[in-house]
JSON list of C-alpha atoms in Angstrom, two decimals:
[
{"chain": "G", "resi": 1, "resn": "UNK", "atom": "CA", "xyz": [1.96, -8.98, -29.72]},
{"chain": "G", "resi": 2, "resn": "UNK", "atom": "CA", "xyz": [-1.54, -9.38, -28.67]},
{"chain": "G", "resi": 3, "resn": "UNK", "atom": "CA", "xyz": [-3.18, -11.10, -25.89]},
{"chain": "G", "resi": 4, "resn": "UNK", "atom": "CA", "xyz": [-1.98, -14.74, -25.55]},
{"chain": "G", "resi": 5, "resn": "UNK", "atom": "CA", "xyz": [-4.55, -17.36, -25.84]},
{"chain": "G", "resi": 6, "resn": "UNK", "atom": "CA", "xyz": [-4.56, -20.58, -24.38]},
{"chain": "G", "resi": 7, "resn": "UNK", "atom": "CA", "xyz": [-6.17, -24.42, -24.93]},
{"chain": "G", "resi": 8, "resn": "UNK", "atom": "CA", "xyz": [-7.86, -25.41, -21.74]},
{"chain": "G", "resi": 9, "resn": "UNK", "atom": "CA", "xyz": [-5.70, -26.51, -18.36]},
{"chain": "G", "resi": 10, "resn": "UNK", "atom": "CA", "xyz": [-3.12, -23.77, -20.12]},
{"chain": "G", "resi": 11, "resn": "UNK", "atom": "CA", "xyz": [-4.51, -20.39, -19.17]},
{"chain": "G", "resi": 12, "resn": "UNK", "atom": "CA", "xyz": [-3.47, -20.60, -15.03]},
{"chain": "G", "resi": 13, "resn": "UNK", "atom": "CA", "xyz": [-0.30, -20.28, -13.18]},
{"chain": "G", "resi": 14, "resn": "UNK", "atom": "CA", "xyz": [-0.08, -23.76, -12.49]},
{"chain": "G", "resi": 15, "resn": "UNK", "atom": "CA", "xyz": [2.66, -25.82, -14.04]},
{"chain": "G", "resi": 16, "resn": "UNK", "atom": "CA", "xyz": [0.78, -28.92, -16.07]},
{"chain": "G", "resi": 17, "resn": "UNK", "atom": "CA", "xyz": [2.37, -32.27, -16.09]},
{"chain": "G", "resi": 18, "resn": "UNK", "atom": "CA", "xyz": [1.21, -35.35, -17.92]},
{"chain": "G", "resi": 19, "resn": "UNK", "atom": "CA", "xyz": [2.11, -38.60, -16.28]},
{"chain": "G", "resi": 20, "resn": "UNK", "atom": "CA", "xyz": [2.84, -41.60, -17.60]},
{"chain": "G", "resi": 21, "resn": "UNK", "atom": "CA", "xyz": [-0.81, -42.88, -17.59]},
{"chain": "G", "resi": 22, "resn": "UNK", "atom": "CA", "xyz": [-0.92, -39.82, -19.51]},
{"chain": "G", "resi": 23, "resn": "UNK", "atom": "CA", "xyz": [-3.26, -38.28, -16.99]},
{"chain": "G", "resi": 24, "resn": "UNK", "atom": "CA", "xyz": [-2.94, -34.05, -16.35]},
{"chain": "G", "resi": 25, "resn": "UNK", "atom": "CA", "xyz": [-1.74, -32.94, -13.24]},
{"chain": "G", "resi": 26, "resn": "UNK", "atom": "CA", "xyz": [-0.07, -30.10, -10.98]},
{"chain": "G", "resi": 27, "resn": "UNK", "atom": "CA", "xyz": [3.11, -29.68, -9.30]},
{"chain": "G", "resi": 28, "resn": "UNK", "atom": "CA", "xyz": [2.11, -29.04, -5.66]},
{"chain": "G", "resi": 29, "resn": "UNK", "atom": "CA", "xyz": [3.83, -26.04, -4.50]},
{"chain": "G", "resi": 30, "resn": "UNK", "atom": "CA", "xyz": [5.16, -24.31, -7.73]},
{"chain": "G", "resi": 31, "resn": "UNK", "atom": "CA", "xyz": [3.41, -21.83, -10.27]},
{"chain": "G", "resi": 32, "resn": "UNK", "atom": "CA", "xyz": [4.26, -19.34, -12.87]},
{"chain": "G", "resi": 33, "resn": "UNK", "atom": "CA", "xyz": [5.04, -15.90, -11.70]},
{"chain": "G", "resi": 34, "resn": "UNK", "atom": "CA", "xyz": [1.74, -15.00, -13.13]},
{"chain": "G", "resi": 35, "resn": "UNK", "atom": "CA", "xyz": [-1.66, -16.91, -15.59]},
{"chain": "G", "resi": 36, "resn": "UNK", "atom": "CA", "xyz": [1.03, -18.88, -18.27]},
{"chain": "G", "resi": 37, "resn": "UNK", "atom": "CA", "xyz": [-0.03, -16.07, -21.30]},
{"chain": "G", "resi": 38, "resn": "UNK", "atom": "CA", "xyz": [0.92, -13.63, -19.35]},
{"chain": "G", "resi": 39, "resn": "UNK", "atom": "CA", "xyz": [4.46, -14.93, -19.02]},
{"chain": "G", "resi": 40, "resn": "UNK", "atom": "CA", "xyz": [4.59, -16.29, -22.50]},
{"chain": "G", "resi": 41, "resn": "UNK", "atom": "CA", "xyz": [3.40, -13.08, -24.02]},
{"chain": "G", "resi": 42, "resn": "UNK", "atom": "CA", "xyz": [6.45, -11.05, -21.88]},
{"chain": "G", "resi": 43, "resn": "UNK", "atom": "CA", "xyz": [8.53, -13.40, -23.31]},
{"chain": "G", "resi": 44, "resn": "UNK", "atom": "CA", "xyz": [7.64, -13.23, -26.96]},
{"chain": "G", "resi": 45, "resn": "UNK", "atom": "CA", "xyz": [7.67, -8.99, -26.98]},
{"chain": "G", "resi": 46, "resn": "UNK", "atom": "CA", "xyz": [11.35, -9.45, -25.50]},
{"chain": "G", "resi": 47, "resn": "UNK", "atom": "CA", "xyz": [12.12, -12.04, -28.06]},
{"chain": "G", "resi": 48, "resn": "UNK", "atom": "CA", "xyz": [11.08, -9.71, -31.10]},
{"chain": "G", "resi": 49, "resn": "UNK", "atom": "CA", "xyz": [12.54, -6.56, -29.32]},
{"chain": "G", "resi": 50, "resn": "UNK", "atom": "CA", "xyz": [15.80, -8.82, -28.91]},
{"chain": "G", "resi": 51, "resn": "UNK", "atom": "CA", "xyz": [15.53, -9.60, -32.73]},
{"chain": "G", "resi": 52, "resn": "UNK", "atom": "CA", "xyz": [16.28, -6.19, -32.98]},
{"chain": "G", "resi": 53, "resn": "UNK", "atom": "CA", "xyz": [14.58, -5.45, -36.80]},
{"chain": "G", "resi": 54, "resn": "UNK", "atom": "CA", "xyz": [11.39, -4.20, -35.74]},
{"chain": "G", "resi": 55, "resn": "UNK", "atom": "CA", "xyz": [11.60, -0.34, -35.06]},
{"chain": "G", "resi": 56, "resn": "UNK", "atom": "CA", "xyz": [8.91, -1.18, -32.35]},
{"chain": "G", "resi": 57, "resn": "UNK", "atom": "CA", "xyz": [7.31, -3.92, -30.35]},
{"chain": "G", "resi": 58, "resn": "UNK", "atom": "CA", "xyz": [4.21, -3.34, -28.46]},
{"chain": "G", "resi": 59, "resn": "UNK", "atom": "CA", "xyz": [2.64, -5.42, -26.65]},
{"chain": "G", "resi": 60, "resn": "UNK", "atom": "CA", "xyz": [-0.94, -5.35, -25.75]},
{"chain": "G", "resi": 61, "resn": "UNK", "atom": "CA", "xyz": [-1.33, -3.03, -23.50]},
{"chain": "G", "resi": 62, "resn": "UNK", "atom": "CA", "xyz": [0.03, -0.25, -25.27]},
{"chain": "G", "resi": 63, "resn": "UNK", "atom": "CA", "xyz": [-2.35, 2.71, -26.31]},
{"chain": "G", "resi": 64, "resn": "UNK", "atom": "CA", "xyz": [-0.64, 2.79, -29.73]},
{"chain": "G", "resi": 65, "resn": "UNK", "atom": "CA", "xyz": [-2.22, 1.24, -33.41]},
{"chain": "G", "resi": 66, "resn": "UNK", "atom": "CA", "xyz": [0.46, -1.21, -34.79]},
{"chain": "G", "resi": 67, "resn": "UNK", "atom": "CA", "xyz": [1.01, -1.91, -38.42]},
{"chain": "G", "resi": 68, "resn": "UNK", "atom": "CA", "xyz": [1.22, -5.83, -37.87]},
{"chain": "G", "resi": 69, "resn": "UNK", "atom": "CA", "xyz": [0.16, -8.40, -35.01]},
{"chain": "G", "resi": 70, "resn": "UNK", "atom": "CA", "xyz": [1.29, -11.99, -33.59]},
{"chain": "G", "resi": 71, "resn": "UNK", "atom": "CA", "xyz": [-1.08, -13.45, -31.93]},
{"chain": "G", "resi": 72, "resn": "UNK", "atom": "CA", "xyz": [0.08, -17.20, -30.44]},
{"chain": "G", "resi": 73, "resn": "UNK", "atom": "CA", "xyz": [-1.87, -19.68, -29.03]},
{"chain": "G", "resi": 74, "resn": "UNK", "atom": "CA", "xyz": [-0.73, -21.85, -25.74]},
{"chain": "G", "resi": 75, "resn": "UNK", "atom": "CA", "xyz": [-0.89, -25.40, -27.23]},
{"chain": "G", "resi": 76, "resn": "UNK", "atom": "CA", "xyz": [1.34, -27.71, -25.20]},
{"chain": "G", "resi": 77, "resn": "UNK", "atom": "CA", "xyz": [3.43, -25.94, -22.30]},
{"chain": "G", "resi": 78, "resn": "UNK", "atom": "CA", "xyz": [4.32, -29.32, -20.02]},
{"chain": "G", "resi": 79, "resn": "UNK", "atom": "CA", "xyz": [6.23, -32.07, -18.49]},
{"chain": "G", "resi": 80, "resn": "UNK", "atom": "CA", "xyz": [5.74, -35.25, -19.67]},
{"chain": "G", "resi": 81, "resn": "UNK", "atom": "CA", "xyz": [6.61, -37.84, -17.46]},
{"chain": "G", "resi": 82, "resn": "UNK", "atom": "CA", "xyz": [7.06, -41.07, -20.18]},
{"chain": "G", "resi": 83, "resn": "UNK", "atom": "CA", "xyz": [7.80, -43.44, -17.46]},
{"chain": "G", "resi": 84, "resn": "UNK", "atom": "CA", "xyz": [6.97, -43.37, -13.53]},
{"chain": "G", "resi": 85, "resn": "UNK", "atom": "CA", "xyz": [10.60, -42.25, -11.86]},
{"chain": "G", "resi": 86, "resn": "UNK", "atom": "CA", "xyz": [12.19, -40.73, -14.97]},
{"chain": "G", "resi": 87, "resn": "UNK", "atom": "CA", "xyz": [12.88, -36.91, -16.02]},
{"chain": "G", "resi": 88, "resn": "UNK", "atom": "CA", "xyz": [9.93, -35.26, -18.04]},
{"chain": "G", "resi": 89, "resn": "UNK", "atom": "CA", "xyz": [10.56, -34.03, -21.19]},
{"chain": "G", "resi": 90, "resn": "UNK", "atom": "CA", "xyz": [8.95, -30.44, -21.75]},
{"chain": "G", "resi": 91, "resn": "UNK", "atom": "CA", "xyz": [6.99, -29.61, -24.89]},
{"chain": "G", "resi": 92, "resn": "UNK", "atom": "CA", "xyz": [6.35, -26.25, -25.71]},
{"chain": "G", "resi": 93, "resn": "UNK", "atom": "CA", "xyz": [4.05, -25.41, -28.95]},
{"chain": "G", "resi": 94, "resn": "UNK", "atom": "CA", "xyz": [2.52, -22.16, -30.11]},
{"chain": "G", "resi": 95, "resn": "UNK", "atom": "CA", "xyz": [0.28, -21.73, -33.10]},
{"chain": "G", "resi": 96, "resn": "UNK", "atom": "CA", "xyz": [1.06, -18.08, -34.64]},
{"chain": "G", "resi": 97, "resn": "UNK", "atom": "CA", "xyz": [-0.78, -15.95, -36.45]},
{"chain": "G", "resi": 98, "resn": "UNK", "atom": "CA", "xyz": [0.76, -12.76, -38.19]},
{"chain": "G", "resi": 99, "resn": "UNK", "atom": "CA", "xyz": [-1.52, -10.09, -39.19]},
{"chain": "G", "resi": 100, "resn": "UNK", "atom": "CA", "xyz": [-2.10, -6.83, -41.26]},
{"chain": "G", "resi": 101, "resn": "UNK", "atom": "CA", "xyz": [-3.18, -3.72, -39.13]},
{"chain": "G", "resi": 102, "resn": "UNK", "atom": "CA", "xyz": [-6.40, -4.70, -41.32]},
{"chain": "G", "resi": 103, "resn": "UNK", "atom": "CA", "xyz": [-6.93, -8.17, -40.10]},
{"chain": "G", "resi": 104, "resn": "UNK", "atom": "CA", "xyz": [-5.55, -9.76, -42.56]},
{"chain": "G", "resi": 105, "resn": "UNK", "atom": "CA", "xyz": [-3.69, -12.93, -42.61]},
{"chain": "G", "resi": 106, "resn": "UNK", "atom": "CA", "xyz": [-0.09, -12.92, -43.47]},
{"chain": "G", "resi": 107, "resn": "UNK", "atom": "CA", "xyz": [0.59, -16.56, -42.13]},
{"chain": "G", "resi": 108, "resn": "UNK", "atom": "CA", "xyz": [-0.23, -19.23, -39.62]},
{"chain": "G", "resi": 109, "resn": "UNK", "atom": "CA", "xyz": [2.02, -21.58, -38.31]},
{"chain": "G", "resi": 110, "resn": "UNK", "atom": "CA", "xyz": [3.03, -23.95, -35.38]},
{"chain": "G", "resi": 111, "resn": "UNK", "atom": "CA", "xyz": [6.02, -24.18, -33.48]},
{"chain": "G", "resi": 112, "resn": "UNK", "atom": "CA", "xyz": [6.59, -26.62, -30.97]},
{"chain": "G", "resi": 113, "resn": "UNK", "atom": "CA", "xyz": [10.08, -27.42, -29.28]},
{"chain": "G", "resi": 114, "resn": "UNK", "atom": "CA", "xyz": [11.08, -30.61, -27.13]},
{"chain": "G", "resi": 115, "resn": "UNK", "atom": "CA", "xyz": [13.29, -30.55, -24.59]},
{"chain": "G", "resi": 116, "resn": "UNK", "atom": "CA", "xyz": [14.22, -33.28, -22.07]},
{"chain": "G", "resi": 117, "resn": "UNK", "atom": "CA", "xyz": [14.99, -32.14, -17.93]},
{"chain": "G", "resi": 118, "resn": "UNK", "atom": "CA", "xyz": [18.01, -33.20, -16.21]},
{"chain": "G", "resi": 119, "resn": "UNK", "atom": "CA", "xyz": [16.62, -34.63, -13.49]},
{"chain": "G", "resi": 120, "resn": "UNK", "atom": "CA", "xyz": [13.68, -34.75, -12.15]},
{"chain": "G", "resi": 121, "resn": "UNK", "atom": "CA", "xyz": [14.12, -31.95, -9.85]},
{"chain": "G", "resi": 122, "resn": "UNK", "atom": "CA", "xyz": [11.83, -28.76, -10.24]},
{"chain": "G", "resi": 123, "resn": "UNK", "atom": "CA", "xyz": [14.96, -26.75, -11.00]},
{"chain": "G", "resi": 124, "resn": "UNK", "atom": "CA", "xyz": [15.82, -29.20, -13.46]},
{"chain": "G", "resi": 125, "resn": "UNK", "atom": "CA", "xyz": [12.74, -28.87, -15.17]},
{"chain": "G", "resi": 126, "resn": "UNK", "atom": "CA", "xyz": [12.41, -25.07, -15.21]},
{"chain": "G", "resi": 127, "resn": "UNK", "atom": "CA", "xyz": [15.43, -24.79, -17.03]},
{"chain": "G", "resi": 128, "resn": "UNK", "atom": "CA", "xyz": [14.26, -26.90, -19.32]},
{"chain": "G", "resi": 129, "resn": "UNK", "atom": "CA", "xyz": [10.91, -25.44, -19.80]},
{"chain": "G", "resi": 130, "resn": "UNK", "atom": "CA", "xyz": [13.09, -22.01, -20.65]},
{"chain": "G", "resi": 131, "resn": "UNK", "atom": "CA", "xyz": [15.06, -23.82, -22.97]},
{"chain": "G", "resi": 132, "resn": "UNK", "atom": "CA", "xyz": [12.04, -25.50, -24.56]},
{"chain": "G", "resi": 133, "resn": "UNK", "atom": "CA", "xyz": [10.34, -21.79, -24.85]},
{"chain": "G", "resi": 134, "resn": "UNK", "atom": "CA", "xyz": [13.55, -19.57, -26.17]},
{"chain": "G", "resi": 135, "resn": "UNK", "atom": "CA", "xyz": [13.29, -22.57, -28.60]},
{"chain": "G", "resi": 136, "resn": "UNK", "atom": "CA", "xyz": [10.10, -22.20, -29.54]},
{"chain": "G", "resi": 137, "resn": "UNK", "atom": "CA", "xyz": [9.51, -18.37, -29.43]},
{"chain": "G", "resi": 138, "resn": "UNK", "atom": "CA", "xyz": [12.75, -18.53, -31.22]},
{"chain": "G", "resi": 139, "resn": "UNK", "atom": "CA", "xyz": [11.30, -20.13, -34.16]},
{"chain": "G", "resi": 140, "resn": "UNK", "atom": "CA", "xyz": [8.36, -17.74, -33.90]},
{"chain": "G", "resi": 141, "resn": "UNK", "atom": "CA", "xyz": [10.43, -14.85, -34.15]},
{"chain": "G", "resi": 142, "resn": "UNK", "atom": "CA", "xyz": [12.01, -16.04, -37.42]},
{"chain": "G", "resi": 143, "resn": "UNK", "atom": "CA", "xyz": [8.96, -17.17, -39.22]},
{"chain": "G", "resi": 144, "resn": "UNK", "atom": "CA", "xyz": [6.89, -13.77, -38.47]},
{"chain": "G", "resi": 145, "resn": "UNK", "atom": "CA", "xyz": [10.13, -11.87, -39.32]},
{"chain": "G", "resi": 146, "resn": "UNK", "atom": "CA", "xyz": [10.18, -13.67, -42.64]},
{"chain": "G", "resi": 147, "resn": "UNK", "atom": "CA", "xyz": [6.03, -12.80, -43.21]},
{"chain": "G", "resi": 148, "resn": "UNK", "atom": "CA", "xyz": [7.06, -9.42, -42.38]},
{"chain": "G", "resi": 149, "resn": "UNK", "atom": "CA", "xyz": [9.80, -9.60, -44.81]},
{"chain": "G", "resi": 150, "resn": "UNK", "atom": "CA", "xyz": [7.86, -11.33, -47.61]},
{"chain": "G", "resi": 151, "resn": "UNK", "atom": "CA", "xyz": [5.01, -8.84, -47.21]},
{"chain": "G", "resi": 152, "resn": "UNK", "atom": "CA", "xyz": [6.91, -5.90, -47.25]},
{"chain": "G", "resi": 153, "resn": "UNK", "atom": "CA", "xyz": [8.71, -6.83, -50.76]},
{"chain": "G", "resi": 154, "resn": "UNK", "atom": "CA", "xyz": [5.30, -7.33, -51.85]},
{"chain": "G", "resi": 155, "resn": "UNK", "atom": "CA", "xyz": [3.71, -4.27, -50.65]},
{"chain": "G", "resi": 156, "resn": "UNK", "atom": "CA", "xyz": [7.18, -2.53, -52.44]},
{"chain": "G", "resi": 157, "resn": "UNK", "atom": "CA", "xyz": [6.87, -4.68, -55.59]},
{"chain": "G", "resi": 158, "resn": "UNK", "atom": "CA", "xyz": [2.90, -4.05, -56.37]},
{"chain": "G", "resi": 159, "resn": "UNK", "atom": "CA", "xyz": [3.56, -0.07, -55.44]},
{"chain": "G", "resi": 160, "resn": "UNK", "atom": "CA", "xyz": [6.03, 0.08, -58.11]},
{"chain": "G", "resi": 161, "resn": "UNK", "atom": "CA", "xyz": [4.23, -1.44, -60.35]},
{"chain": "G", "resi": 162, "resn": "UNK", "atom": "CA", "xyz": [1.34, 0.85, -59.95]},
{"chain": "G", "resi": 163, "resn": "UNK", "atom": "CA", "xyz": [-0.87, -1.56, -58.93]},
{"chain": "G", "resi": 164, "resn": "UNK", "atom": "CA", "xyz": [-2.58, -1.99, -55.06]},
{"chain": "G", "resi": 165, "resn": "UNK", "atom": "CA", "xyz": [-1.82, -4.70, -52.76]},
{"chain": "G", "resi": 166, "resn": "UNK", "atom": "CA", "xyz": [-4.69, -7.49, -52.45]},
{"chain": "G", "resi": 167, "resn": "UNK", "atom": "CA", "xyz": [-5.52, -9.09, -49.31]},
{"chain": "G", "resi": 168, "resn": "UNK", "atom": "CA", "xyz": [-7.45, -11.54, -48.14]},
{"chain": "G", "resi": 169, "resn": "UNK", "atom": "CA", "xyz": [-10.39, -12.38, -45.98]},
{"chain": "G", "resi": 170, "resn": "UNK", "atom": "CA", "xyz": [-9.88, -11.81, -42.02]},
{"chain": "G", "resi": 171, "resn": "UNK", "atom": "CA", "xyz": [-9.25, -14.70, -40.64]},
{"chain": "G", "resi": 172, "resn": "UNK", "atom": "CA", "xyz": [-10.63, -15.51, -36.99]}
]
């Protein structure tokens, strides 16, 4: 997993809100353990390590070359408060991109997963912002396993065949 990237207002430790005038804001007094792509990138190497397929899982700190990268991109990681006095619902989206060791592009894709809070207690709706993410990353996790999958078969298929394996442009 490489570096997580984030859309502006995404890339602090400040949990975003969107109120019903659909205006961005802050919960006063609470913040991520650390900048949101750190978290979601710890989060996303325990999620493939917990698929337990993949012989390894680095993340991107480690000194070692990997054979394939996911990089995902922060797009929505909120409350959003629909009407003043009621529970947010958290959305949680990541676009994913699964790579060759070469760059290139096995697939792109989007996840996103909704999840409504409880209450509208900040317990309430950090549970539901780890639901909305295990949702989400969970999706991840099974689409890049199945580009893994699909690209291994056809690595496998062309090398029987004699023939070598095509790829296409980089993609940045």
């Amino acid at each position: 997993v490489v570096r997580v990237v984030a859309q502006p207002g995404y890339d602090g430790d400040r949990i975003l809100l969107l109120g019903a005038d659909r205006s961005l804001g802050f919960y006063s007094g609470s913040r991520w353990v650390e900048p949101l792509p750190a978290v979601v990138g710890t989060l996303a190497v325990e999620a493939l390590r917990n698929a337990a397929t993949l012989r390894y899982v680095l993340d991107d700190t480690a000194p070692f070359g990997a054979d394939y990268t996911l990089r995902l991109t922060i797009r929505r990681f909120d409350a959003d408060y629909p009407s003043a006095g009621a529970p947010p619902r958290i959305t949680v989206g990541f676009a994913c991109t699964v790579a060759r060791a070469d760059r290139s592009v096995l697939e792109n894709f989007v996840v996103q997963a909704e999840v409504p809070a409880s209450a509208d207690r900040m317990a309430a709706v950090v549970a539901a912002f780890e639901q909305a993410t295990q949702q989400a990353l969970g999706e991840s996790v099974q689409r890049t396993l199945a580009a893994l999958q699909a690209n291994v078969a056809a690595t496998t298929a062309q090398s029987a065949a004699g023939t070598t394996p095509t790829t296409a442009a980089p993609t940045r």
